[in-house]
Short mmCIF file of C-alpha atoms in Angstrom, two decimals:
data_model
loop_
_atom_site.label_atom_id
_atom_site.label_comp_id
_atom_site.label_asym_id
_atom_site.label_seq_id
_atom_site.Cartn_x
_atom_site.Cartn_y
_atom_site.Cartn_z
CA UNK A 21 -41.30 -62.04 -24.89
CA UNK A 22 -44.76 -59.92 -26.15
CA UNK A 23 -45.45 -56.89 -25.46
CA UNK A 24 -48.58 -58.08 -23.75
CA UNK A 25 -46.56 -60.03 -20.85
CA UNK A 26 -43.90 -57.27 -20.20
CA UNK A 27 -46.82 -54.48 -19.85
CA UNK A 28 -48.07 -57.23 -17.13
CA UNK A 29 -45.77 -57.48 -15.85
CA UNK A 30 -44.55 -53.84 -15.18
CA UNK A 31 -48.19 -53.50 -13.97
CA UNK A 32 -47.73 -56.75 -11.50
CA UNK A 33 -44.87 -54.80 -10.42
CA UNK A 34 -45.69 -51.70 -9.72
CA UNK A 35 -49.87 -52.58 -8.48
CA UNK A 36 -48.61 -54.31 -4.86
CA UNK A 37 -46.45 -51.26 -4.39
CA UNK A 38 -48.81 -48.40 -5.16
CA UNK A 39 -51.01 -50.13 -2.66
CA UNK A 40 -49.18 -52.02 -0.36
CA UNK A 41 -46.18 -50.77 -0.50
CA UNK A 42 -43.57 -53.47 0.34
CA UNK A 43 -40.13 -52.51 2.77
CA UNK A 44 -37.16 -54.19 2.95
CA UNK A 45 -37.65 -55.10 6.65
CA UNK A 46 -34.68 -53.29 7.87
CA UNK A 47 -34.19 -50.15 5.97
CA UNK A 48 -38.20 -49.58 5.95
CA UNK A 49 -37.57 -48.57 2.48
CA UNK A 50 -39.96 -49.49 -0.64
CA UNK A 51 -38.59 -51.80 -3.32
CA UNK A 52 -38.06 -49.65 -6.46
CA UNK A 53 -40.20 -51.24 -9.71
CA UNK A 54 -37.26 -52.38 -11.26
CA UNK A 55 -36.30 -54.89 -8.49
CA UNK A 56 -39.26 -56.47 -8.37
CA UNK A 57 -39.30 -56.85 -11.92
CA UNK A 58 -35.79 -58.90 -11.31
CA UNK A 59 -37.01 -60.76 -8.55
CA UNK A 60 -39.85 -61.99 -10.28
CA UNK A 61 -37.55 -63.63 -13.51
CA UNK A 62 -34.95 -65.30 -10.74
CA UNK A 63 -38.72 -67.01 -9.57
CA UNK A 64 -39.29 -68.08 -12.86
CA UNK A 65 -42.82 -66.55 -12.25
CA UNK A 66 -44.98 -66.13 -16.04
CA UNK A 67 -47.30 -63.87 -15.91
CA UNK A 68 -50.72 -64.99 -17.36
CA UNK A 69 -52.33 -62.82 -18.84
CA UNK A 70 -55.86 -64.20 -18.28
CA UNK A 71 -55.34 -63.44 -14.99
CA UNK A 72 -56.30 -60.53 -12.74
CA UNK A 73 -53.27 -57.91 -12.37
CA UNK A 74 -54.15 -57.32 -8.54
CA UNK A 75 -53.96 -61.63 -8.10
CA UNK A 76 -51.21 -62.55 -9.18
CA UNK A 77 -49.41 -59.67 -7.35
CA UNK A 78 -50.59 -61.15 -4.55
CA UNK A 79 -48.87 -64.65 -6.18
CA UNK A 80 -45.69 -62.98 -6.22
CA UNK A 81 -45.74 -61.62 -3.04
CA UNK A 82 -46.24 -64.57 -1.43
CA UNK A 83 -43.34 -66.38 -3.72
CA UNK A 84 -41.38 -62.93 -2.62
CA UNK A 85 -41.54 -63.80 0.84
CA UNK A 86 -39.69 -66.60 0.71
CA UNK A 87 -36.90 -64.83 -1.03
CA UNK A 88 -36.39 -61.59 0.11
CA UNK A 89 -36.90 -60.12 3.78
CA UNK A 90 -40.62 -58.35 2.58
CA UNK A 91 -43.22 -56.34 5.32
CA UNK A 92 -46.30 -54.53 5.14
CA UNK A 93 -45.90 -50.82 5.64
CA UNK A 94 -47.83 -49.94 8.50
CA UNK A 95 -50.21 -47.31 9.19
CA UNK A 96 -49.93 -44.68 11.82
CA UNK A 97 -52.87 -43.83 13.36
CA UNK A 98 -54.12 -41.35 16.43
CA UNK A 99 -57.15 -42.31 18.78
CA UNK A 100 -58.91 -39.57 20.47
CA UNK A 101 -60.56 -42.42 23.22
CA UNK A 102 -62.88 -41.09 26.43
CA UNK A 103 -60.27 -41.62 29.54
CA UNK A 104 -62.92 -43.44 31.13
CA UNK A 105 -63.58 -45.85 28.57
CA UNK A 106 -59.96 -44.63 27.51
CA UNK A 107 -57.73 -47.81 29.36
CA UNK A 108 -59.55 -50.11 29.49
CA UNK A 109 -60.01 -49.86 25.54
CA UNK A 110 -55.93 -49.47 25.41
CA UNK A 111 -55.93 -52.97 26.84
CA UNK A 112 -58.21 -54.61 23.60
CA UNK A 113 -56.13 -52.58 21.39
CA UNK A 114 -52.59 -53.54 21.97
CA UNK A 115 -52.65 -57.10 20.60
CA UNK A 116 -53.53 -55.20 17.42
CA UNK A 117 -51.24 -52.58 18.13
CA UNK A 118 -47.79 -52.71 16.49
CA UNK A 119 -45.73 -49.91 18.51
CA UNK A 120 -46.75 -47.00 20.16
CA UNK A 121 -44.99 -44.06 19.98
CA UNK A 122 -47.04 -41.61 22.22
CA UNK A 123 -49.97 -41.31 25.17
CA UNK A 124 -50.74 -38.44 26.64
CA UNK A 125 -53.55 -38.85 29.69
CA UNK A 126 -55.49 -35.16 29.76
CA UNK A 127 -58.72 -34.37 29.15
CA UNK A 128 -59.16 -37.38 27.25
CA UNK A 129 -56.44 -40.24 26.11
CA UNK A 130 -54.86 -39.39 22.95
CA UNK A 131 -52.83 -42.81 20.96
CA UNK A 132 -50.61 -42.16 18.12
CA UNK A 133 -49.35 -45.65 16.83
CA UNK A 134 -48.40 -47.31 13.96
CA UNK A 135 -50.68 -50.73 12.89
CA UNK A 136 -50.57 -53.15 10.38
CA UNK A 137 -53.38 -52.62 8.10
CA UNK A 138 -54.68 -55.38 8.22
CA UNK A 139 -56.23 -54.33 11.51
CA UNK A 140 -57.49 -51.52 10.30
CA UNK A 141 -61.64 -52.47 10.32
CA UNK A 142 -61.44 -53.85 13.35
CA UNK A 143 -59.45 -50.91 15.24
CA UNK A 144 -61.97 -48.94 14.17
CA UNK A 145 -64.56 -51.21 14.87
CA UNK A 146 -64.00 -51.75 18.60
CA UNK A 147 -63.18 -48.56 18.91
CA UNK A 148 -66.83 -47.47 17.58
CA UNK A 149 -68.66 -50.21 19.34
CA UNK A 150 -66.62 -49.73 22.90
CA UNK A 151 -66.95 -45.55 23.13
CA UNK A 152 -70.60 -45.58 21.75
CA UNK A 153 -69.22 -43.35 18.81
CA UNK A 154 -67.83 -40.91 21.27
CA UNK A 155 -64.06 -42.17 20.27
CA UNK A 156 -62.82 -41.11 17.10
CA UNK A 157 -59.82 -42.60 14.35
CA UNK A 158 -57.57 -40.69 11.73
CA UNK A 159 -55.52 -41.71 10.05
CA UNK A 160 -52.17 -39.59 9.33
CA UNK A 161 -50.79 -42.06 7.18
CA UNK A 162 -50.97 -44.59 4.90
CA UNK A 163 -47.48 -46.22 4.53
CA UNK A 164 -45.04 -45.64 6.94
CA UNK A 165 -41.59 -46.11 5.34
CA UNK A 166 -38.66 -43.72 4.70
CA UNK A 167 -38.57 -41.22 2.02
CA UNK A 168 -35.30 -39.87 0.50
CA UNK A 169 -32.38 -41.40 -0.54
CA UNK A 170 -30.19 -44.11 1.73
CA UNK A 171 -27.06 -42.99 3.22
CA UNK A 172 -24.19 -46.18 2.47
CA UNK A 173 -21.17 -45.89 5.38
#
């Protein structure tokens, strides 16, 4: 295998890990680049040096999903919504939210939740449109992943 192909394979493995962390579903820990490279070899993925790294990485992820338990890392967000629009808006947001971690009704409705990153723009547009700019959306964490060493028992 040529050096160019090996470097491209490494880039394909790492580009998706950096931009769209893929996780072991059961542990919420990211797969390592080496593990992704090995899995690419196992599915006999051949690198095309004429195709973009990003496009090939997307293709690889689709193929690996059939062989491995992979899911996209969730984003952690905080919404701050006016109370009068907040309750109605929460119902519209529910289908886009994976997990609601906390809710607080004081002067405003504050929700901390996990979402699929693909829903971010839709959520942002909905909040801006429904609250006429009075609501806010804050990204607390781009990738909700477990850090540190994994403990085996």
